[in-house]
Amino acid sequence: MTEPTIDVLFDEEAISARVRILAKAIAESDLKDPLLVPVLTGSFVFAADLIRDLHREAFPVEVDFIRLRSYGTGTESQGSVKVLCDMDQDVTGRDVLLVDDILDTGLTLAFARDLLLERGARRVCLAVLLDKVERRTHDIEADFVGFECPNRFVIGYGIDKAFAYRELPYVGAFAES
Ligand code: IMP
Ligand code: MG
């Protein structure tokens, strides 16, 4: 079987430069003593780079994880989200920065934001590597966005297709034949 051709959308250098800029913006924001919460699994590479750039900006964060799975329906906007693995930290009264790979319809991050607000977080901000703006069906926007992403299925830099391709150091999309 021949390997699929992958178009590189955001290469290593572009991602690295952009993540550094996001870290600067987060460090200069009014987030106070934030708990950074990567939404697993797709965000793990982005989050790993982001927290080290935050350190370079002398901006300490605590990190805890939540693992979510969204089940889309025909219309996607009516899908449901399940907590597969919950956080350990209490978010009461805290500033939380949710970190995810892709803001797509917004179902997953709207669920996560509402869950943490219900649990008593003081505020919940969002940092996403990729924003598929035209796909949005939920009322949610990210506070920190790496790149606006075309409406294509992307892989790499932690983002998978059936658990594969997460190891690619760039974000790519399968070439349309
Ligand atoms: P949403 O709930 O529709 O916003 O979907 C967000 C999640 O769907 C992302 O965090 C990804 O895990 C997944 N997702 C959305 N688009 C893609 C893609 O192009 N490739 C791989 N996963 C995707
Ligand atoms: Mg995800």
CSV table of N, CA and C in Angstrom, one decimal, residues 4-173:
chain,number,residue,atom,x,y,z
A,4,PRO,N,0.0,7.7,2.1
A,4,PRO,CA,-0.7,8.9,1.6
A,4,PRO,C,0.2,10.1,1.5
A,5,THR,N,-0.1,11.0,0.6
A,5,THR,CA,0.7,12.2,0.5
A,5,THR,C,0.1,13.2,1.5
A,6,ILE,N,0.9,13.8,2.2
A,6,ILE,CA,0.5,14.8,3.2
A,6,ILE,C,0.9,16.2,2.9
A,7,ASP,N,0.0,17.1,2.8
A,7,ASP,CA,0.4,18.5,2.6
A,7,ASP,C,0.7,19.1,3.9
A,8,VAL,N,1.9,19.8,4.0
A,8,VAL,CA,2.3,20.4,5.3
A,8,VAL,C,1.5,21.8,5.3
A,9,LEU,N,0.7,22.0,6.3
A,9,LEU,CA,0.0,23.2,6.5
A,9,LEU,C,0.8,24.2,7.4
A,10,PHE,N,1.3,23.7,8.5
A,10,PHE,CA,2.1,24.5,9.5
A,10,PHE,C,3.3,23.7,9.8
A,11,ASP,N,4.5,24.2,9.4
A,11,ASP,CA,5.7,23.4,9.6
A,11,ASP,C,6.3,23.7,11.0
A,12,GLU,N,7.3,22.9,11.3
A,12,GLU,CA,7.9,23.0,12.7
A,12,GLU,C,8.3,24.4,13.1
A,13,GLU,N,9.0,25.1,12.2
A,13,GLU,CA,9.4,26.4,12.5
A,13,GLU,C,8.3,27.4,12.8
A,14,ALA,N,7.3,27.3,11.9
A,14,ALA,CA,6.1,28.2,12.1
A,14,ALA,C,5.4,27.9,13.4
A,15,ILE,N,5.3,26.6,13.7
A,15,ILE,CA,4.6,26.2,15.0
A,15,ILE,C,5.4,26.7,16.2
A,16,SER,N,6.7,26.5,16.1
A,16,SER,CA,7.5,26.9,17.3
A,16,SER,C,7.5,28.4,17.5
A,17,ALA,N,7.5,29.2,16.4
A,17,ALA,CA,7.5,30.6,16.5
A,17,ALA,C,6.2,31.1,17.1
A,18,ARG,N,5.1,30.4,16.6
A,18,ARG,CA,3.8,30.9,17.0
A,18,ARG,C,3.5,30.5,18.5
A,19,VAL,N,3.9,29.3,18.9
A,19,VAL,CA,3.7,28.9,20.3
A,19,VAL,C,4.4,29.8,21.2
A,20,ARG,N,5.6,30.3,20.8
A,20,ARG,CA,6.3,31.2,21.6
A,20,ARG,C,5.6,32.5,21.8
A,21,ILE,N,4.9,33.0,20.7
A,21,ILE,CA,4.1,34.2,20.8
A,21,ILE,C,2.9,34.0,21.6
A,22,LEU,N,2.3,32.9,21.5
A,22,LEU,CA,1.1,32.6,22.4
A,22,LEU,C,1.5,32.6,23.9
A,23,ALA,N,2.7,32.0,24.2
A,23,ALA,CA,3.2,32.0,25.6
A,23,ALA,C,3.4,33.4,26.1
A,24,LYS,N,3.9,34.3,25.2
A,24,LYS,CA,4.1,35.7,25.6
A,24,LYS,C,2.8,36.3,25.9
A,25,ALA,N,1.8,36.1,25.0
A,25,ALA,CA,0.5,36.7,25.2
A,25,ALA,C,-0.2,36.2,26.5
A,26,ILE,N,0.0,34.9,26.8
A,26,ILE,CA,-0.6,34.3,28.0
A,26,ILE,C,0.1,34.9,29.2
A,27,ALA,N,1.4,35.0,29.1
A,27,ALA,CA,2.2,35.6,30.3
A,27,ALA,C,1.8,37.0,30.5
A,28,GLU,N,1.5,37.8,29.5
A,28,GLU,CA,1.1,39.2,29.6
A,28,GLU,C,-0.4,39.4,29.9
A,29,SER,N,-1.1,38.3,29.9
A,29,SER,CA,-2.6,38.5,30.1
A,29,SER,C,-2.9,38.7,31.6
A,30,ASP,N,-4.1,38.8,31.9
A,30,ASP,CA,-4.5,39.1,33.4
A,30,ASP,C,-4.8,37.7,34.1
A,31,LEU,N,-4.5,36.6,33.5
A,31,LEU,CA,-4.7,35.3,34.2
A,31,LEU,C,-3.8,35.3,35.5
A,32,LYS,N,-4.5,35.0,36.6
A,32,LYS,CA,-3.8,35.0,37.9
A,32,LYS,C,-3.6,33.5,38.3
A,33,ASP,N,-2.3,33.2,38.5
A,33,ASP,CA,-2.0,31.9,39.1
A,33,ASP,C,-2.8,30.7,38.4
A,34,PRO,N,-2.7,30.7,37.1
A,34,PRO,CA,-3.7,29.8,36.4
A,34,PRO,C,-3.3,28.3,36.5
A,35,LEU,N,-4.4,27.5,36.5
A,35,LEU,CA,-4.2,26.1,36.3
A,35,LEU,C,-4.4,25.8,34.9
A,36,LEU,N,-3.4,25.2,34.2
A,36,LEU,CA,-3.5,24.9,32.8
A,36,LEU,C,-4.0,23.5,32.6
A,37,VAL,N,-5.0,23.4,31.8
A,37,VAL,CA,-5.7,22.0,31.7
A,37,VAL,C,-5.7,21.6,30.2
A,38,PRO,N,-4.7,20.8,29.8
A,38,PRO,CA,-4.8,20.3,28.4
A,38,PRO,C,-5.9,19.3,28.3
A,39,VAL,N,-6.7,19.4,27.3
A,39,VAL,CA,-7.8,18.4,27.0
A,39,VAL,C,-7.1,17.3,26.2
A,40,LEU,N,-7.0,16.1,26.8
A,40,LEU,CA,-6.4,15.0,26.1
A,40,LEU,C,-7.3,14.3,25.1
A,41,THR,N,-6.8,13.8,24.0
A,41,THR,CA,-5.4,13.5,23.9
A,41,THR,C,-4.7,14.4,22.9
A,42,GLY,N,-5.4,15.0,22.0
A,42,GLY,CA,-4.8,15.7,20.9
A,42,GLY,C,-3.9,16.9,21.3
A,43,SER,N,-4.1,17.4,22.5
A,43,SER,CA,-3.3,18.6,22.8
A,43,SER,C,-2.0,18.4,23.5
A,44,PHE,N,-1.6,17.1,23.6
A,44,PHE,CA,-0.4,16.8,24.5
A,44,PHE,C,0.9,17.4,24.0
A,45,VAL,N,1.1,17.4,22.7
A,45,VAL,CA,2.4,18.0,22.1
A,45,VAL,C,2.3,19.5,22.3
A,46,PHE,N,1.2,20.1,21.9
A,46,PHE,CA,1.1,21.5,22.0
A,46,PHE,C,1.3,22.0,23.4
A,47,ALA,N,0.6,21.3,24.3
A,47,ALA,CA,0.7,21.7,25.7
A,47,ALA,C,2.1,21.6,26.3
A,48,ALA,N,2.8,20.5,25.8
A,48,ALA,CA,4.2,20.3,26.3
A,48,ALA,C,5.1,21.4,25.8
A,49,ASP,N,4.9,21.9,24.6
A,49,ASP,CA,5.7,23.0,24.1
A,49,ASP,C,5.3,24.3,24.8
A,50,LEU,N,4.0,24.5,24.9
A,50,LEU,CA,3.5,25.7,25.5
A,50,LEU,C,4.0,25.9,27.0
A,51,ILE,N,3.9,24.9,27.8
A,51,ILE,CA,4.3,25.1,29.2
A,51,ILE,C,5.8,25.4,29.3
A,52,ARG,N,6.6,24.9,28.4
A,52,ARG,CA,8.1,25.2,28.4
A,52,ARG,C,8.3,26.6,27.9
A,53,ASP,N,7.5,27.1,26.9
A,53,ASP,CA,7.6,28.5,26.5
A,53,ASP,C,7.1,29.4,27.6
A,54,LEU,N,6.1,29.0,28.4
A,54,LEU,CA,5.6,29.8,29.5
A,54,LEU,C,6.7,29.9,30.5
A,55,HIS,N,7.5,28.8,30.7
A,55,HIS,CA,8.6,28.9,31.7
A,55,HIS,C,9.6,29.9,31.2
A,56,ARG,N,9.9,29.9,29.9
A,56,ARG,CA,10.9,30.9,29.3
A,56,ARG,C,10.4,32.3,29.5
A,57,GLU,N,9.1,32.5,29.6
A,57,GLU,CA,8.5,33.8,29.9
A,57,GLU,C,8.4,34.1,31.4
A,58,ALA,N,9.0,33.2,32.2
A,58,ALA,CA,9.0,33.3,33.6
A,58,ALA,C,7.5,33.4,34.2
A,59,PHE,N,6.7,32.5,33.6
A,59,PHE,CA,5.3,32.5,34.0
A,59,PHE,C,4.9,31.1,34.5
A,60,PRO,N,4.9,30.9,35.8
A,60,PRO,CA,4.7,29.6,36.3
A,60,PRO,C,3.2,29.2,36.2
A,61,VAL,N,3.0,27.9,35.9
A,61,VAL,CA,1.6,27.4,35.9
A,61,VAL,C,1.6,26.0,36.6
A,62,GLU,N,0.4,25.7,37.1
A,62,GLU,CA,0.2,24.3,37.5
A,62,GLU,C,-0.5,23.6,36.4
A,63,VAL,N,-0.3,22.3,36.2
A,63,VAL,CA,-0.9,21.6,35.1
A,63,VAL,C,-1.7,20.4,35.6
A,64,ASP,N,-2.9,20.2,35.1
A,64,ASP,CA,-3.6,19.0,35.4
A,64,ASP,C,-4.3,18.7,34.1
A,65,PHE,N,-4.8,17.5,33.9
A,65,PHE,CA,-5.3,17.0,32.6
A,65,PHE,C,-6.8,16.6,32.8
A,66,ILE,N,-7.5,16.7,31.6
A,66,ILE,CA,-8.8,16.1,31.6
A,66,ILE,C,-8.9,15.4,30.2
A,67,ARG,N,-9.5,14.2,30.2
A,67,ARG,CA,-9.6,13.5,29.0
A,67,ARG,C,-11.1,13.4,28.6
A,68,LEU,N,-11.4,13.9,27.4
A,68,LEU,CA,-12.8,14.0,27.0
A,68,LEU,C,-13.0,13.3,25.7
A,69,ARG,N,-14.2,12.8,25.5
A,69,ARG,CA,-14.5,12.2,24.2
A,69,ARG,C,-15.8,12.8,23.7
A,70,SER,N,-15.8,13.3,22.5
A,70,SER,CA,-17.1,13.8,22.0
A,70,SER,C,-17.7,12.8,21.0
A,71,TYR,N,-19.0,12.7,21.1
A,71,TYR,CA,-19.7,11.8,20.2
A,71,TYR,C,-20.6,12.7,19.3
A,72,GLY,N,-20.2,12.9,18.1
A,72,GLY,CA,-21.0,13.7,17.2
A,72,GLY,C,-22.2,13.0,16.8
A,73,THR,N,-23.2,13.7,16.4
A,73,THR,CA,-24.4,13.1,15.7
A,73,THR,C,-24.4,13.6,14.3
A,74,GLY,N,-25.5,13.4,13.6
A,74,GLY,CA,-25.6,13.8,12.2
A,74,GLY,C,-25.3,15.3,12.1
A,75,THR,N,-25.7,16.1,13.0
A,75,THR,CA,-25.5,17.5,12.9
A,75,THR,C,-24.3,18.0,13.7
A,76,GLU,N,-23.6,17.1,14.4
A,76,GLU,CA,-22.5,17.4,15.2
A,76,GLU,C,-22.8,18.4,16.4
A,77,SER,N,-23.5,19.4,16.1
A,77,SER,CA,-23.8,20.4,17.2
A,77,SER,C,-24.6,19.7,18.3
A,78,GLN,N,-25.3,18.6,18.0
A,78,GLN,CA,-26.0,18.0,19.1
A,78,GLN,C,-25.3,16.8,19.7
A,79,GLY,N,-24.1,16.7,19.4
A,79,GLY,CA,-23.3,15.5,20.0
A,79,GLY,C,-23.2,15.7,21.5
A,80,SER,N,-22.7,14.6,22.1
A,80,SER,CA,-22.5,14.7,23.6
A,80,SER,C,-21.0,14.4,23.9
A,81,VAL,N,-20.7,14.9,25.1
A,81,VAL,CA,-19.3,14.7,25.5
A,81,VAL,C,-19.2,13.9,26.8
A,82,LYS,N,-18.2,13.0,26.9
A,82,LYS,CA,-18.1,12.2,28.0
A,82,LYS,C,-16.7,12.5,28.7
A,83,VAL,N,-16.6,12.5,30.0
A,83,VAL,CA,-15.4,12.6,30.7
A,83,VAL,C,-14.8,11.2,30.8
A,84,LEU,N,-13.7,11.0,30.1
A,84,LEU,CA,-13.1,9.6,30.2
A,84,LEU,C,-12.1,9.6,31.3
A,85,CYS,N,-11.5,10.7,31.7
A,85,CYS,CA,-10.6,10.7,32.8
A,85,CYS,C,-10.6,12.1,33.4
A,86,ASP,N,-10.9,12.2,34.6
A,86,ASP,CA,-11.2,13.5,35.2
A,86,ASP,C,-9.9,14.1,35.8
A,87,MET,N,-10.0,15.4,36.1
A,87,MET,CA,-8.8,16.1,36.7
A,87,MET,C,-8.7,15.7,38.2
A,88,ASP,N,-7.6,16.0,38.8
A,88,ASP,CA,-7.4,15.8,40.2
A,88,ASP,C,-7.6,17.1,41.0
A,89,GLN,N,-7.2,18.2,40.4
A,89,GLN,CA,-7.2,19.5,41.1
A,89,GLN,C,-8.6,20.1,41.3
A,90,ASP,N,-8.8,20.8,42.4
A,90,ASP,CA,-10.0,21.5,42.7
A,90,ASP,C,-9.9,22.9,42.0
A,91,VAL,N,-10.9,23.2,41.2
A,91,VAL,CA,-10.8,24.5,40.4
A,91,VAL,C,-11.5,25.6,41.1
A,92,THR,N,-12.1,25.4,42.2
A,92,THR,CA,-12.9,26.4,42.9
A,92,THR,C,-12.1,27.7,43.1
A,93,GLY,N,-12.6,28.8,42.6
A,93,GLY,CA,-12.0,30.1,42.7
A,93,GLY,C,-10.8,30.4,41.8
A,94,ARG,N,-10.5,29.4,40.9
A,94,ARG,CA,-9.2,29.5,40.2
A,94,ARG,C,-9.4,30.0,38.8
A,95,ASP,N,-8.4,30.7,38.2
A,95,ASP,CA,-8.3,30.9,36.8
A,95,ASP,C,-7.8,29.6,36.1
A,96,VAL,N,-8.6,29.2,35.1
A,96,VAL,CA,-8.2,28.0,34.4
A,96,VAL,C,-7.9,28.3,32.9
A,97,LEU,N,-6.9,27.8,32.4
A,97,LEU,CA,-6.6,27.9,30.9
A,97,LEU,C,-6.7,26.5,30.3
A,98,LEU,N,-7.8,26.3,29.6
A,98,LEU,CA,-8.0,25.0,28.9
A,98,LEU,C,-7.1,25.1,27.6
A,99,VAL,N,-6.5,24.0,27.3
A,99,VAL,CA,-5.6,24.0,26.2
A,99,VAL,C,-6.0,22.8,25.3
A,100,ASP,N,-6.3,23.1,24.0
A,100,ASP,CA,-6.7,22.0,23.1
A,100,ASP,C,-6.0,22.2,21.7
A,101,ASP,N,-6.1,21.1,21.0
A,101,ASP,CA,-5.5,21.1,19.7
A,101,ASP,C,-6.3,21.9,18.7
A,102,ILE,N,-7.6,21.6,18.6
A,102,ILE,CA,-8.4,22.2,17.6
A,102,ILE,C,-9.8,22.6,18.1
A,103,LEU,N,-10.1,23.8,17.9
A,103,LEU,CA,-11.5,24.3,18.1
A,103,LEU,C,-12.3,24.1,16.8
A,104,ASP,N,-13.2,23.2,16.8
A,104,ASP,CA,-13.8,22.8,15.6
A,104,ASP,C,-15.3,23.3,15.7
A,105,THR,N,-16.2,22.4,16.0
A,105,THR,CA,-17.6,22.9,16.2
A,105,THR,C,-17.7,23.6,17.5
A,106,GLY,N,-16.9,23.3,18.4
A,106,GLY,CA,-16.9,24.0,19.8
A,106,GLY,C,-17.6,23.1,20.8
A,107,LEU,N,-18.1,22.0,20.4
A,107,LEU,CA,-18.9,21.1,21.3
A,107,LEU,C,-18.0,20.8,22.5
A,108,THR,N,-16.8,20.3,22.3
A,108,THR,CA,-16.0,19.8,23.4
A,108,THR,C,-15.6,20.9,24.3
A,109,LEU,N,-15.1,22.0,23.8
A,109,LEU,CA,-14.6,23.0,24.7
A,109,LEU,C,-15.7,23.8,25.4
A,110,ALA,N,-16.9,23.9,24.7
A,110,ALA,CA,-18.0,24.5,25.4
A,110,ALA,C,-18.4,23.6,26.6
A,111,PHE,N,-18.4,22.3,26.4
A,111,PHE,CA,-18.7,21.4,27.5
A,111,PHE,C,-17.7,21.6,28.6
A,112,ALA,N,-16.4,21.6,28.3
A,112,ALA,CA,-15.3,21.7,29.3
A,112,ALA,C,-15.4,23.0,30.0
A,113,ARG,N,-15.6,24.1,29.3
A,113,ARG,CA,-15.7,25.4,29.9
A,113,ARG,C,-16.9,25.4,30.9
A,114,ASP,N,-18.0,24.9,30.5
A,114,ASP,CA,-19.2,25.0,31.3
A,114,ASP,C,-19.0,24.1,32.6
A,115,LEU,N,-18.4,22.9,32.4
A,115,LEU,CA,-18.2,22.0,33.5
A,115,LEU,C,-17.3,22.6,34.6
A,116,LEU,N,-16.2,23.3,34.1
A,116,LEU,CA,-15.3,23.9,35.1
A,116,LEU,C,-15.9,25.1,35.8
A,117,LEU,N,-16.8,25.9,35.0
A,117,LEU,CA,-17.5,27.0,35.7
A,117,LEU,C,-18.5,26.5,36.7
A,118,GLU,N,-19.2,25.4,36.3
A,118,GLU,CA,-20.1,24.8,37.3
A,118,GLU,C,-19.4,24.3,38.6
A,119,ARG,N,-18.1,23.9,38.4
A,119,ARG,CA,-17.4,23.4,39.6
A,119,ARG,C,-16.8,24.6,40.4
A,120,GLY,N,-17.0,25.8,39.9
A,120,GLY,CA,-16.6,27.0,40.7
A,120,GLY,C,-15.3,27.7,40.3
A,121,ALA,N,-14.8,27.4,39.0
A,121,ALA,CA,-13.7,28.1,38.5
A,121,ALA,C,-14.1,29.6,38.5
A,122,ARG,N,-13.1,30.5,38.8
A,122,ARG,CA,-13.4,31.9,38.7
A,122,ARG,C,-13.5,32.4,37.3
A,123,ARG,N,-12.6,31.9,36.5
A,123,ARG,CA,-12.8,32.1,35.0
A,123,ARG,C,-12.1,31.0,34.2
A,124,VAL,N,-12.6,30.8,33.0
A,124,VAL,CA,-12.0,29.8,32.2
A,124,VAL,C,-11.7,30.4,30.8
A,125,CYS,N,-10.4,30.4,30.5
A,125,CYS,CA,-10.0,30.9,29.2
A,125,CYS,C,-9.5,29.7,28.3
A,126,LEU,N,-9.4,29.9,27.0
A,126,LEU,CA,-9.1,28.9,26.1
A,126,LEU,C,-7.9,29.2,25.2
A,127,ALA,N,-7.0,28.3,25.1
A,127,ALA,CA,-5.9,28.4,24.2
A,127,ALA,C,-5.9,27.2,23.2
A,128,VAL,N,-6.0,27.4,21.9
A,128,VAL,CA,-6.1,26.3,21.0
A,128,VAL,C,-5.0,26.5,19.9
A,129,LEU,N,-4.4,25.5,19.5
A,129,LEU,CA,-3.4,25.6,18.4
A,129,LEU,C,-4.1,26.0,17.1
A,130,LEU,N,-5.2,25.3,16.8
A,130,LEU,CA,-5.9,25.5,15.5
A,130,LEU,C,-7.4,25.9,15.7
A,131,ASP,N,-7.8,26.8,14.9
A,131,ASP,CA,-9.2,27.3,15.0
A,131,ASP,C,-9.8,27.1,13.6
A,132,LYS,N,-10.8,26.1,13.5
A,132,LYS,CA,-11.6,25.9,12.3
A,132,LYS,C,-12.8,26.8,12.4
A,133,VAL,N,-12.6,28.1,12.1
A,133,VAL,CA,-13.6,29.1,12.4
A,133,VAL,C,-15.0,28.8,11.7
A,134,GLU,N,-14.9,28.3,10.5
A,134,GLU,CA,-16.2,28.2,9.7
A,134,GLU,C,-17.0,26.9,10.1
A,135,ARG,N,-16.4,26.1,11.0
A,135,ARG,CA,-17.1,24.9,11.4
A,135,ARG,C,-17.9,25.1,12.7
A,136,ARG,N,-17.8,26.3,13.3
A,136,ARG,CA,-18.4,26.5,14.7
A,136,ARG,C,-19.9,26.4,14.7
A,137,THR,N,-20.4,25.6,15.6
A,137,THR,CA,-21.8,25.5,15.8
A,137,THR,C,-22.2,25.9,17.3
A,138,HIS,N,-21.2,26.0,18.1
A,138,HIS,CA,-21.4,26.4,19.5
A,138,HIS,C,-20.9,27.8,19.8
A,139,ASP,N,-21.5,28.4,20.8
A,139,ASP,CA,-21.1,29.8,21.1
A,139,ASP,C,-19.8,29.8,22.0
A,140,ILE,N,-18.7,29.8,21.3
A,140,ILE,CA,-17.5,29.7,22.0
A,140,ILE,C,-16.3,30.2,21.1
A,141,GLU,N,-15.5,31.0,21.7
A,141,GLU,CA,-14.3,31.5,21.0
A,141,GLU,C,-13.1,31.3,21.9
A,142,ALA,N,-11.9,31.1,21.3
A,142,ALA,CA,-10.7,30.9,22.1
A,142,ALA,C,-10.1,32.3,22.4
A,143,ASP,N,-9.4,32.4,23.5
A,143,ASP,CA,-8.8,33.6,23.9
A,143,ASP,C,-7.4,33.7,23.2
A,144,PHE,N,-6.8,32.6,23.0
A,144,PHE,CA,-5.4,32.5,22.4
A,144,PHE,C,-5.5,31.4,21.3
A,145,VAL,N,-5.2,31.9,20.0
A,145,VAL,CA,-5.3,31.0,18.9
A,145,VAL,C,-4.0,30.9,18.2
A,146,GLY,N,-3.5,29.7,17.9
A,146,GLY,CA,-2.2,29.6,17.1
A,146,GLY,C,-2.4,30.0,15.7
A,147,PHE,N,-3.3,29.2,15.0
A,147,PHE,CA,-3.5,29.4,13.6
A,147,PHE,C,-5.0,29.2,13.2
A,148,GLU,N,-5.4,30.0,12.3
A,148,GLU,CA,-6.7,29.7,11.7
A,148,GLU,C,-6.5,28.5,10.7
A,149,CYS,N,-7.4,27.5,10.8
A,149,CYS,CA,-7.1,26.3,10.1
A,149,CYS,C,-8.2,26.1,9.0
A,150,PRO,N,-7.7,25.7,7.8
A,150,PRO,CA,-8.7,25.4,6.7
A,150,PRO,C,-9.6,24.3,7.1
A,151,ASN,N,-10.7,24.2,6.5
A,151,ASN,CA,-11.7,23.1,6.8
A,151,ASN,C,-11.2,21.8,6.2
A,152,ARG,N,-10.1,21.2,6.7
A,152,ARG,CA,-9.6,19.9,6.2
A,152,ARG,C,-9.3,19.1,7.4
A,153,PHE,N,-9.3,17.8,7.2
A,153,PHE,CA,-8.9,16.9,8.3
A,153,PHE,C,-7.4,16.9,8.5
A,154,VAL,N,-7.0,17.4,9.6
A,154,VAL,CA,-5.5,17.6,9.9
A,154,VAL,C,-5.0,16.5,10.8
A,155,ILE,N,-3.7,16.4,10.7
A,155,ILE,CA,-3.0,15.4,11.6
A,155,ILE,C,-1.6,15.9,11.9
A,156,GLY,N,-1.0,15.3,12.9
A,156,GLY,CA,0.4,15.7,13.3
A,156,GLY,C,0.4,16.6,14.5
A,157,TYR,N,1.6,16.7,15.1
A,157,TYR,CA,1.8,17.5,16.3
A,157,TYR,C,0.8,17.2,17.4
A,158,GLY,N,0.7,15.9,17.6
A,158,GLY,CA,-0.3,15.4,18.6
A,158,GLY,C,-1.6,15.0,18.1
A,159,ILE,N,-2.0,15.5,16.9
A,159,ILE,CA,-3.3,15.2,16.4
A,159,ILE,C,-3.3,13.9,15.5
A,160,ASP,N,-4.3,13.1,15.8
A,160,ASP,CA,-4.3,11.8,15.2
A,160,ASP,C,-5.4,11.5,14.1
A,161,LYS,N,-5.1,10.5,13.4
A,161,LYS,CA,-6.2,9.8,12.6
A,161,LYS,C,-6.2,8.4,13.1
A,162,ALA,N,-7.2,7.9,13.8
A,162,ALA,CA,-7.2,6.6,14.4
A,162,ALA,C,-5.9,6.2,15.1
A,163,PHE,N,-5.4,7.1,16.0
A,163,PHE,CA,-4.3,7.0,16.8
A,163,PHE,C,-2.9,7.1,16.1
A,164,ALA,N,-2.9,7.3,14.8
A,164,ALA,CA,-1.7,7.4,14.1
A,164,ALA,C,-1.4,8.8,13.7
A,165,TYR,N,-0.2,9.1,13.3
A,165,TYR,CA,0.3,10.4,12.9
A,165,TYR,C,0.6,11.4,13.9
A,166,ARG,N,0.4,11.0,15.2
A,166,ARG,CA,0.6,12.0,16.3
A,166,ARG,C,2.1,12.5,16.3
A,167,GLU,N,3.0,11.7,15.9
A,167,GLU,CA,4.4,11.9,16.0
A,167,GLU,C,5.0,12.9,15.0
A,168,LEU,N,4.2,13.3,14.0
A,168,LEU,CA,4.7,14.2,13.0
A,168,LEU,C,5.0,15.5,13.6
A,169,PRO,N,6.2,16.1,13.3
A,169,PRO,CA,6.5,17.4,14.0
A,169,PRO,C,5.8,18.6,13.4
A,170,TYR,N,5.0,18.4,12.3
A,170,TYR,CA,4.3,19.5,11.7
A,170,TYR,C,2.8,19.1,11.7
A,171,VAL,N,1.9,20.1,11.3
A,171,VAL,CA,0.5,19.8,11.1
A,171,VAL,C,0.3,19.7,9.6
A,172,GLY,N,-0.3,18.6,9.2
A,172,GLY,CA,-0.5,18.4,7.8
A,172,GLY,C,-2.0,17.9,7.5
A,173,ALA,N,-2.3,17.9,6.2
A,173,ALA,CA,-3.6,17.3,5.8
A,173,ALA,C,-3.3,16.4,4.6
